[in-house]
Coordinates of C-alpha atoms and ligand atoms in Angstrom, one line a residue:
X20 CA -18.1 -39.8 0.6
X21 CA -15.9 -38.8 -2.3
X22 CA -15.9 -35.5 -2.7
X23 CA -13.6 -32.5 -4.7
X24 CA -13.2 -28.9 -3.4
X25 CA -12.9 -26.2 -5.6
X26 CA -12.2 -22.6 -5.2
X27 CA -9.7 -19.9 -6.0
X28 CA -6.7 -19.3 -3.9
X29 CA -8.2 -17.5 -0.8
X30 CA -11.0 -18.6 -0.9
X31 CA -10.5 -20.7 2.5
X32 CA -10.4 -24.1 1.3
X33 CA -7.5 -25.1 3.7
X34 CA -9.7 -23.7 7.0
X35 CA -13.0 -25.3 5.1
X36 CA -11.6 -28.8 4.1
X37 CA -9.7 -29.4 7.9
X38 CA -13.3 -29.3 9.0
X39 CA -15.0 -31.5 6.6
X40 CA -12.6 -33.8 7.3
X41 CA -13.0 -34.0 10.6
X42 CA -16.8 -34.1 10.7
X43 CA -17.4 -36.6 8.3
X44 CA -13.9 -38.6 8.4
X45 CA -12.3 -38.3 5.1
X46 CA -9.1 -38.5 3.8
X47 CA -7.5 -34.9 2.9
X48 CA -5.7 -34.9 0.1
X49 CA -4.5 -31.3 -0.8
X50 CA -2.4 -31.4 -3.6
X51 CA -0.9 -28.0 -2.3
X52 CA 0.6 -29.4 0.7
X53 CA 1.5 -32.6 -0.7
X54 CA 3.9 -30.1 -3.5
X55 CA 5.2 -28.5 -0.8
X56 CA 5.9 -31.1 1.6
X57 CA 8.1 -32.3 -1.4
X58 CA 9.8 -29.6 -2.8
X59 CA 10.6 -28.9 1.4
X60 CA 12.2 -32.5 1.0
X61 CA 13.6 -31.6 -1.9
X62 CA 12.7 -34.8 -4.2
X63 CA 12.8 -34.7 -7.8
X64 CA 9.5 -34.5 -7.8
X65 CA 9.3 -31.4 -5.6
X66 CA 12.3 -29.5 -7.2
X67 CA 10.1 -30.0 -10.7
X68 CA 7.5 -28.6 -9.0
X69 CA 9.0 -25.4 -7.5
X70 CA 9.8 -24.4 -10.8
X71 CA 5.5 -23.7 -11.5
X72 CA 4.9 -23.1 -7.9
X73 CA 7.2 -20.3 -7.4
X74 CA 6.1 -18.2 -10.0
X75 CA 1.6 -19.1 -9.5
X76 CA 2.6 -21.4 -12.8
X77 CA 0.3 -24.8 -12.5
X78 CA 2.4 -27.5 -12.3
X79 CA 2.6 -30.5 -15.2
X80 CA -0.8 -32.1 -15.4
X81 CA 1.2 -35.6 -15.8
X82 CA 3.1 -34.7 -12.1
X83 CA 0.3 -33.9 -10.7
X84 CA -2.0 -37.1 -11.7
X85 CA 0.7 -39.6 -10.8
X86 CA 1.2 -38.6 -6.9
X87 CA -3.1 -38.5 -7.1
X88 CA -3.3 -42.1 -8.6
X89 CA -0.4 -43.3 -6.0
X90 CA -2.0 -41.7 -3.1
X91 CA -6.0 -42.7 -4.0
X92 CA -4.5 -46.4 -3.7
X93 CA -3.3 -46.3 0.0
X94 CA -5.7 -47.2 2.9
X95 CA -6.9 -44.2 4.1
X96 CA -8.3 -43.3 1.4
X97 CA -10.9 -46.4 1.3
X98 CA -13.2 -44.8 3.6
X99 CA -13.5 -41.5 1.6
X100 CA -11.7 -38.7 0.6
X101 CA -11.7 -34.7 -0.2
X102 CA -9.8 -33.6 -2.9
X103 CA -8.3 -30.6 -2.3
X104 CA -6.5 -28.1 -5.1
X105 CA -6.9 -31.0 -7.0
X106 CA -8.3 -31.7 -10.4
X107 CA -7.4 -27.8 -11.9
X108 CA -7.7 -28.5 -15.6
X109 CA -9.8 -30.1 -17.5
X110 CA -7.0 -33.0 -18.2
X111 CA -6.9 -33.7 -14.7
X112 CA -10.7 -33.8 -14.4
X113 CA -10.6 -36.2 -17.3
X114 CA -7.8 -38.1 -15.6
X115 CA -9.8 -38.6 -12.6
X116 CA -13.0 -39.7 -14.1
X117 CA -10.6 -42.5 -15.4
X118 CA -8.9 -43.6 -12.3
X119 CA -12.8 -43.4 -10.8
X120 CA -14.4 -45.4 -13.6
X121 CA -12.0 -48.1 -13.0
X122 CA -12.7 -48.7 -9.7
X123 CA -15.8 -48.1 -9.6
X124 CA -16.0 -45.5 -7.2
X125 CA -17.5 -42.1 -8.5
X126 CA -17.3 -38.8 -7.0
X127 CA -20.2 -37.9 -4.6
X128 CA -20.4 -34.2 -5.3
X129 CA -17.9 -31.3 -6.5
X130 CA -18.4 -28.3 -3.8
X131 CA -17.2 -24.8 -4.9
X132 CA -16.6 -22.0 -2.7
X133 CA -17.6 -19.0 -4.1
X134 CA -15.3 -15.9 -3.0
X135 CA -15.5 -12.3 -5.7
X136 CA -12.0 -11.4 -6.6
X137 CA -11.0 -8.0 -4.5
X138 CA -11.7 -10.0 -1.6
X139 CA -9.3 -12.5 -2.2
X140 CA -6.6 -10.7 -2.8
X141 CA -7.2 -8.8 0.6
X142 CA -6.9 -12.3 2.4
X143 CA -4.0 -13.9 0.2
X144 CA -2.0 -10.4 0.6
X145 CA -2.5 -11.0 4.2
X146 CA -1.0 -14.4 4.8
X147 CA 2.8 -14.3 3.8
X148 CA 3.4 -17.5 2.0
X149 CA 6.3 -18.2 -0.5
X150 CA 3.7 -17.8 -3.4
X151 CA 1.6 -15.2 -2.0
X152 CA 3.7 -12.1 -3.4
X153 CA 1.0 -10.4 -5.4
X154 CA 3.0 -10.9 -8.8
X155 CA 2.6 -14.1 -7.9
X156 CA -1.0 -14.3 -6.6
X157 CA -2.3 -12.4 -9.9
X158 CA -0.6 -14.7 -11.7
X159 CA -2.4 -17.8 -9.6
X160 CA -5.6 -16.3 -9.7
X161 CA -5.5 -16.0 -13.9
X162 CA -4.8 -20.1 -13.8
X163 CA -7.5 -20.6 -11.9
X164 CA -9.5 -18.2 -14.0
X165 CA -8.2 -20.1 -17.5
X166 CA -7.8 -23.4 -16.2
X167 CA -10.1 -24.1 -13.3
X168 CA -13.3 -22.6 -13.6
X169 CA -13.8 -24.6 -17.1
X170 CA -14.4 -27.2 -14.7
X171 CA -17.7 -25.9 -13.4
X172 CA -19.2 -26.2 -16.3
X173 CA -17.9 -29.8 -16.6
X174 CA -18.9 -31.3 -13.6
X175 CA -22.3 -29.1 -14.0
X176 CA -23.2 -31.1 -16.4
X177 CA -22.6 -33.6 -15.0
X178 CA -25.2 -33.1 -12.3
X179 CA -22.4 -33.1 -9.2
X180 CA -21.8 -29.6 -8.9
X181 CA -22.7 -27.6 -5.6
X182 CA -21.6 -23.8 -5.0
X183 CA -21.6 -22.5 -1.6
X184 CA -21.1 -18.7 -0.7
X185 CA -17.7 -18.2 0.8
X186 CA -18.7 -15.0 1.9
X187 CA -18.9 -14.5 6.2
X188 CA -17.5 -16.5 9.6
X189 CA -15.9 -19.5 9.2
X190 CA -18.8 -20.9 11.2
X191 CA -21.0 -19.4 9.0
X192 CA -19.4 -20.7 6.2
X193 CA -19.5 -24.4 7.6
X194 CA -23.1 -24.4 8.1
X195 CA -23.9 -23.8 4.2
X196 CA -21.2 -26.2 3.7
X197 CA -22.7 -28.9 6.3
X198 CA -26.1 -28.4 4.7
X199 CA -24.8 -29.3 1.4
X200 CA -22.9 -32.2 2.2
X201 CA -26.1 -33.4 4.8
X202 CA -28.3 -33.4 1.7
X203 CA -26.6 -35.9 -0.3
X204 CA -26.6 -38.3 2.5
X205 CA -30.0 -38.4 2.9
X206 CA -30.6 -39.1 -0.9
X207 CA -28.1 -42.3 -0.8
Ligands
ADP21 P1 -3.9 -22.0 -3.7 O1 -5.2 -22.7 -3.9 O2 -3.9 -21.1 -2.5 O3 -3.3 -21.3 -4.9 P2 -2.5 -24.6 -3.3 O4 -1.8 -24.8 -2.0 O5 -3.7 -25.4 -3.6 O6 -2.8 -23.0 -3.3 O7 -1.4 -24.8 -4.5 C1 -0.2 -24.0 -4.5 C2 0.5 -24.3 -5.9 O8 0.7 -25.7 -6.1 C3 -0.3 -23.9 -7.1 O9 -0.2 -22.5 -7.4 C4 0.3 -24.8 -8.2 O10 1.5 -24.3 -8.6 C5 0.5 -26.1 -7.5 N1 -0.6 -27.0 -7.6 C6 -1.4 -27.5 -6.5 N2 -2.3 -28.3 -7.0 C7 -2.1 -28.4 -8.4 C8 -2.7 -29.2 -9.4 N3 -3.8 -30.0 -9.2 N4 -2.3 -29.0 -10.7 C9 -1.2 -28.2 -10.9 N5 -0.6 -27.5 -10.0 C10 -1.0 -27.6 -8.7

């Protein structure tokens, strides 16, 4: 299964995609993590990158889209993969469909996780990372506003968008998720 996860910040993707994972043994690619482990190494790459991060900026769609194209090559990824944080603009969408179409392996479906705004600053306010000041989270939550959710529309249309309320337990939560994601195998 090939599969994208899209939500805003706070909307528990990290807890959500960890699971999905697990159950269904894909690859997690979260683009997040992947930025931070490099500005923490403090590559060229990852000191580029701080520069965005630190103040809820995107980073460079053309940064971004090379460490996906490198890391869709490796092994793991062959069985199956959840992109996570990752395509944000409509560029990167576009980029995607590219790498996709020239392998030949299209995305499954596109799962969003629904999550109204007041409640997501409660939970990001709560959690104390670098980027989670709340200059810094208003600012991350207007790019995802501006340059993400343009990309419900896109993959809409296409027929591979499914929204799931991210609203409840994290059990709770799963289940709708589970359901979804049970659904398409049967249609294979
Ligand atoms: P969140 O979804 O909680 O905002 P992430 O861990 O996914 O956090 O991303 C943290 C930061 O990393 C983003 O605010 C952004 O600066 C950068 N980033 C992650 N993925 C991308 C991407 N696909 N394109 C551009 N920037 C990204």
């Amino acid at each position: 299964m090939r599969l994208v996860f899209i939500g805003p910040p706070g909307a528990g993707k990290g807890t959500q995609a960890e699971k999905i994972i697990a159950t269904y043994d894909l690859a997690h690619l979260s683009t997040g993590d992947m930025l931070r482990a490099a500005r923490d190494a403090q590559t060229e790459v990852g000191k580029k990158a701080n520069e965005f991060m630190s103040s809820g900026q995107l980073v460079p769609d053309d940064i971004i889209v090379a460490i996906i194209e490198e890391r869709l090559q490796q092994d793991d990824c062959q069985k199956g993969y959840l992109l996570d944080g990752f395509p944000r603009t409509i560029a990167q969408a576009e980029a995607l469909d590219q790498m996709l179409e020239a392998k030949n392996t299209p995305l499954d479906v596109v799962l969003e996780l629904q999550v109204p705004e007041e409640e997501l600053f409660k939970r990001l306010a709560g959690r104390g990372r670098a980027d989670d000041q709340p200059e810094v989270i208003r600012q991350r939550l207007v790019a995802y506003r501006q340059q993400t959710e343009p990309l419900l529309d896109y993959y809409g249309k296409k027929g591979l968008l499914k929204s799931v309320d991210g609203l409840g337990t994290i059990d709770d939560i799963f289940a709708r998720v589970k359901n979804v994601l049970d659904g398409l195998a049967g249609s294979e």
